[in-house]
mmCIF file of C-alpha atoms in Angstrom:
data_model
loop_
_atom_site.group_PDB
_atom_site.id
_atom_site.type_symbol
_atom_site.label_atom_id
_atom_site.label_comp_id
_atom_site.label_asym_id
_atom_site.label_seq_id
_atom_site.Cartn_x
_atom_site.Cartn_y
_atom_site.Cartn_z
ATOM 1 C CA UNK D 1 168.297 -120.681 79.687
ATOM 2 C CA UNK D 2 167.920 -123.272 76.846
ATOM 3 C CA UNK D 3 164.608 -124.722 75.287
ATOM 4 C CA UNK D 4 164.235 -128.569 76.248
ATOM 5 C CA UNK D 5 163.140 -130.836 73.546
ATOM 6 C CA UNK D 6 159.420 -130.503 74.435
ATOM 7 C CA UNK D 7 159.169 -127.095 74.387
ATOM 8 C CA UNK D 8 161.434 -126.562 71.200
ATOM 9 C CA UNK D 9 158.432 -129.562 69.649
ATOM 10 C CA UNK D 10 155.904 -127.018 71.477
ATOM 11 C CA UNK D 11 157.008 -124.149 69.869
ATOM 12 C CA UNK D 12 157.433 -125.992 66.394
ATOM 13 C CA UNK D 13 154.310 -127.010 66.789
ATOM 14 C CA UNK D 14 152.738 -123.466 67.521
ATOM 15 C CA UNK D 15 154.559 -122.222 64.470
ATOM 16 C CA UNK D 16 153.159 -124.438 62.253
ATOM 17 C CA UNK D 17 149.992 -124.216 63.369
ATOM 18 C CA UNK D 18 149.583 -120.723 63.185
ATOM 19 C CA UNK D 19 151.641 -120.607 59.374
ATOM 20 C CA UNK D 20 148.778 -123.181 58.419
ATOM 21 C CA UNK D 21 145.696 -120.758 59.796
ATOM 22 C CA UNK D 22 147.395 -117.860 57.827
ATOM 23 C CA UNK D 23 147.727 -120.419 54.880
ATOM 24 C CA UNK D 24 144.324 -121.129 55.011
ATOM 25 C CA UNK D 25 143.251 -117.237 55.243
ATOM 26 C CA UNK D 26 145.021 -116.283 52.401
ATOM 27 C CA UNK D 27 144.529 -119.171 50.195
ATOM 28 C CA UNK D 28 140.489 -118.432 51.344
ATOM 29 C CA UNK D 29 140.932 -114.383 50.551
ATOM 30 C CA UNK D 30 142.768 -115.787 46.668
ATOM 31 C CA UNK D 31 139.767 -118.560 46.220
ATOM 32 C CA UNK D 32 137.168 -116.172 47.023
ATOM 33 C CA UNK D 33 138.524 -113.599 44.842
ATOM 34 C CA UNK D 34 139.139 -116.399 41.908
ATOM 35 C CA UNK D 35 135.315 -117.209 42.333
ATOM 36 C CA UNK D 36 134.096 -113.816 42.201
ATOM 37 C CA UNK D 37 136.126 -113.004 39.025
ATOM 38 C CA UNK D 38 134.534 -116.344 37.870
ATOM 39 C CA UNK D 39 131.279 -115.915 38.624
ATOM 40 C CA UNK D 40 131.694 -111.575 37.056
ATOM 41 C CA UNK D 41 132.811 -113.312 33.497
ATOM 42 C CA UNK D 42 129.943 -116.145 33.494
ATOM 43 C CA UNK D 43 127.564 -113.037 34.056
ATOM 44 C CA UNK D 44 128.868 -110.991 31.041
ATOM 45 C CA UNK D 45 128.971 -114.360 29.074
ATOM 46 C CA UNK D 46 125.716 -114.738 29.603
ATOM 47 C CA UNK D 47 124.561 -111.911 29.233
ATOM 48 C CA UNK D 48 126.264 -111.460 25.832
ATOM 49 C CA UNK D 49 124.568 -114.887 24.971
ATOM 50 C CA UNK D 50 121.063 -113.774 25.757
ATOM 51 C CA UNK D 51 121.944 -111.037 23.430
ATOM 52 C CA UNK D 52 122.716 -112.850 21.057
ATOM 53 C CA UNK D 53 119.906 -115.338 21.256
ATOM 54 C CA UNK D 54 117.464 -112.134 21.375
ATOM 55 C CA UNK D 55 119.217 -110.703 18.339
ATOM 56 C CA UNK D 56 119.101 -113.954 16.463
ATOM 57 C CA UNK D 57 115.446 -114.773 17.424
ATOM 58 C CA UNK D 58 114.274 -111.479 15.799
ATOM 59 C CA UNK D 59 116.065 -112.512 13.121
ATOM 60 C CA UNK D 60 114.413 -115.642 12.764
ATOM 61 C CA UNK D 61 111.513 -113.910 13.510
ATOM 62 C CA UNK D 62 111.414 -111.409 10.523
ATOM 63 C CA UNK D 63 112.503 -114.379 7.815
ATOM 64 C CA UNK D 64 108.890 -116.533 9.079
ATOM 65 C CA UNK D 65 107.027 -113.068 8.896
ATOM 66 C CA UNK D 66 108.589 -112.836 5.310
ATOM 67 C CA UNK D 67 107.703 -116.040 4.428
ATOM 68 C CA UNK D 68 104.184 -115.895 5.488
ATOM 69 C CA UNK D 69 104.223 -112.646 3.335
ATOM 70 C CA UNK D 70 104.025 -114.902 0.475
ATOM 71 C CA UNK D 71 101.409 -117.268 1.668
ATOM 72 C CA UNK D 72 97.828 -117.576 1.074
ATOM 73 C CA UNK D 73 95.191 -119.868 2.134
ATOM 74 C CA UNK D 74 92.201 -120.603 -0.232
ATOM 75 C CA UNK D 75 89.130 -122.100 0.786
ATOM 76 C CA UNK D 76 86.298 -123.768 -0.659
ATOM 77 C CA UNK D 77 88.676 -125.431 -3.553
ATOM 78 C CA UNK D 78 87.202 -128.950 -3.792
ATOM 79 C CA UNK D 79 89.182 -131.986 -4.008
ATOM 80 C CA UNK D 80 89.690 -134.504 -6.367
ATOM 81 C CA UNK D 81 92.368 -137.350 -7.157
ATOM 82 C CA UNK D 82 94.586 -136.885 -10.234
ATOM 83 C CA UNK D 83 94.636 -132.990 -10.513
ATOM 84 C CA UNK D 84 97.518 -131.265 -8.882
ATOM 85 C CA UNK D 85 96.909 -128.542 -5.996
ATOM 86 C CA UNK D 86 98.480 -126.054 -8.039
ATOM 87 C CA UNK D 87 96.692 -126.860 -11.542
ATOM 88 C CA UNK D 88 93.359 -126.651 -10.002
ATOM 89 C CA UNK D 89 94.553 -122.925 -8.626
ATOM 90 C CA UNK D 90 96.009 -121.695 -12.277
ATOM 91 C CA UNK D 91 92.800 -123.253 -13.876
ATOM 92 C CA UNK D 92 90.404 -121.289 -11.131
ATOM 93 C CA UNK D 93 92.493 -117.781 -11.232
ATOM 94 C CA UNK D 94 92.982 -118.290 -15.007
ATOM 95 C CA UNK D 95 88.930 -118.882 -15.422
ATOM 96 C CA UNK D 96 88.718 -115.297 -13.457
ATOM 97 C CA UNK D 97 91.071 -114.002 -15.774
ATOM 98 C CA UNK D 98 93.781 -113.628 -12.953
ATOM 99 C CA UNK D 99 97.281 -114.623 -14.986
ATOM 100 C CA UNK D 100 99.373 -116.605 -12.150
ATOM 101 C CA UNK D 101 101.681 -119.390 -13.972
ATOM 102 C CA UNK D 102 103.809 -122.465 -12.278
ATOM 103 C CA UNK D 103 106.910 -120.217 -11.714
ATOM 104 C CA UNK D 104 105.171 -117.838 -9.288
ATOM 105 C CA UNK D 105 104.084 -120.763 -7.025
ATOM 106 C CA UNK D 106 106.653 -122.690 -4.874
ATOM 107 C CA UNK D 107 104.629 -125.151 -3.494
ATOM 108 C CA UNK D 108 101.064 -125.591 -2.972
ATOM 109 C CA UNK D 109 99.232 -128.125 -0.937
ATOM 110 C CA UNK D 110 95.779 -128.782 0.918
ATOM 111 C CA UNK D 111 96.488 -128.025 4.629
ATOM 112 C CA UNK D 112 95.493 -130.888 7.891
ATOM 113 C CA UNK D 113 94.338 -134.275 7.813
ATOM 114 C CA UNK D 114 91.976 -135.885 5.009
ATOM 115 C CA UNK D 115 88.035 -135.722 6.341
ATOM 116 C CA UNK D 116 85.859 -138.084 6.111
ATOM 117 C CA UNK D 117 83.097 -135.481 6.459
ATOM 118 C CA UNK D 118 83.245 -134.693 2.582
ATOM 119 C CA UNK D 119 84.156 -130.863 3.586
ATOM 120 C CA UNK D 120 87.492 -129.671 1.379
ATOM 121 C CA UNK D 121 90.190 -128.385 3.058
ATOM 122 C CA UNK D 122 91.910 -125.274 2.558
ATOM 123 C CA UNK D 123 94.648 -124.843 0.224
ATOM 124 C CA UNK D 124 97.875 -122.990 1.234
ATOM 125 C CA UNK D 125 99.760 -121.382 -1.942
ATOM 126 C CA UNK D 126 103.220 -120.449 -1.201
ATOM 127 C CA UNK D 127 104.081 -117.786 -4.212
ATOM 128 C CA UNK D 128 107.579 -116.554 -5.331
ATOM 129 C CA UNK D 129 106.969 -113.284 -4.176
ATOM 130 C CA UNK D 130 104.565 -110.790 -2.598
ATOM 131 C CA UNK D 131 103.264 -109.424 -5.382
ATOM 132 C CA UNK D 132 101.660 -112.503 -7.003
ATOM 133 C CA UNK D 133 100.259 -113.135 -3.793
ATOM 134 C CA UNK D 134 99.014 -109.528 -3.778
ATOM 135 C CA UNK D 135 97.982 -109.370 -7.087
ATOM 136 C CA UNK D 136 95.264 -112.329 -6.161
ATOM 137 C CA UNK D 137 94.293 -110.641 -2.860
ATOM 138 C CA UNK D 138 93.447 -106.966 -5.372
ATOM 139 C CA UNK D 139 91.222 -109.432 -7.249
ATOM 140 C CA UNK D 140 89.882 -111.651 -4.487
ATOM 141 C CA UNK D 141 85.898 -109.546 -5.182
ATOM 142 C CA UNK D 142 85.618 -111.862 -8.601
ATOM 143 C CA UNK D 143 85.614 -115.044 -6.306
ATOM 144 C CA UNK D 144 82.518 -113.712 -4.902
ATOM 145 C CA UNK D 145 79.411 -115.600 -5.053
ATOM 146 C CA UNK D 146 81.856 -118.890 -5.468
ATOM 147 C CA UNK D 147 82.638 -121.419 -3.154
ATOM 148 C CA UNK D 148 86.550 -120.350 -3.506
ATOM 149 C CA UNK D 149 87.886 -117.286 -1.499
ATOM 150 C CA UNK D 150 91.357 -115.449 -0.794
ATOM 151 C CA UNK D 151 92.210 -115.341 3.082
ATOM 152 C CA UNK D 152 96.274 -113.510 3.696
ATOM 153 C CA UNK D 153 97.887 -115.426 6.701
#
């Protein structure tokens, strides 16, 4: 008994039909897996990431904790046009016989906006290191009964 033409187009078209539903099974089973190995190496990336953000935040963290080590905010210095921040904080340690000189301050400015209510804003001293700024802070009691006052960040 021999297949007619429809039934050998039939049976072609059976074949092919199932071939493309076990295509499309295995070709789900490889994208699935591809995925999940995908998705497995994004997790570790990212986790390794948010280690290293943590790691490099407490890293940025300890340098601004050093820095403010050296800082120091000083009240009650009055304001005037013409001297420099840091001259009028030599001349006021230096008349309380505290020895600070230009190399042990980095920078040295009056901190926020200019008031118009005549009060003087603080000064921020940035020193070299921790011990000038220390040094000050051991003889902050001779500013007392004066305007001017020691205050660590």
């Amino acid at each position: 008994m021999g297949f007619t033409r429809e039934s050998r187009a039939d049976i072609r078209d059976i074949v092919r039909d199932v071939v493309m539903e076990v295509l499309d099974a295995y070709l789900d089973r490889i994208s699935n897996k591809v995925m999940e190995k995908i998705e497995t190496n994004m997790e570790e990336n990212i986790k390794q990431h948010e280690y290293s953000l943590k790691k490099l935040q407490n890293k940025i963290d300890l340098l601004e904790q050093s820095n403010k080590s050296r800082n120091l905010i000083i009240p009650g210095v009055p304001e005037s046009q013409g001297e420099k921040e840091e001259e009028k904080i030599i001349t006021i340690c230096s008349d309380k016989n505290i020895n600070i000189n230009n190399e042990e301050i980095i920078s040295c400015y009056h901190m926020g906006k200019v008031r118009n209510d005549n009060k003087d804003r603080p000064i921020l001293v940035k020193f070299s290191s921790e011990k000038q700024r220390e040094c000050l802070m051991l003889h902050k009691k001779r500013f007392v009964n004066t305007k001017v006052s020691a205050e660590k960040i």
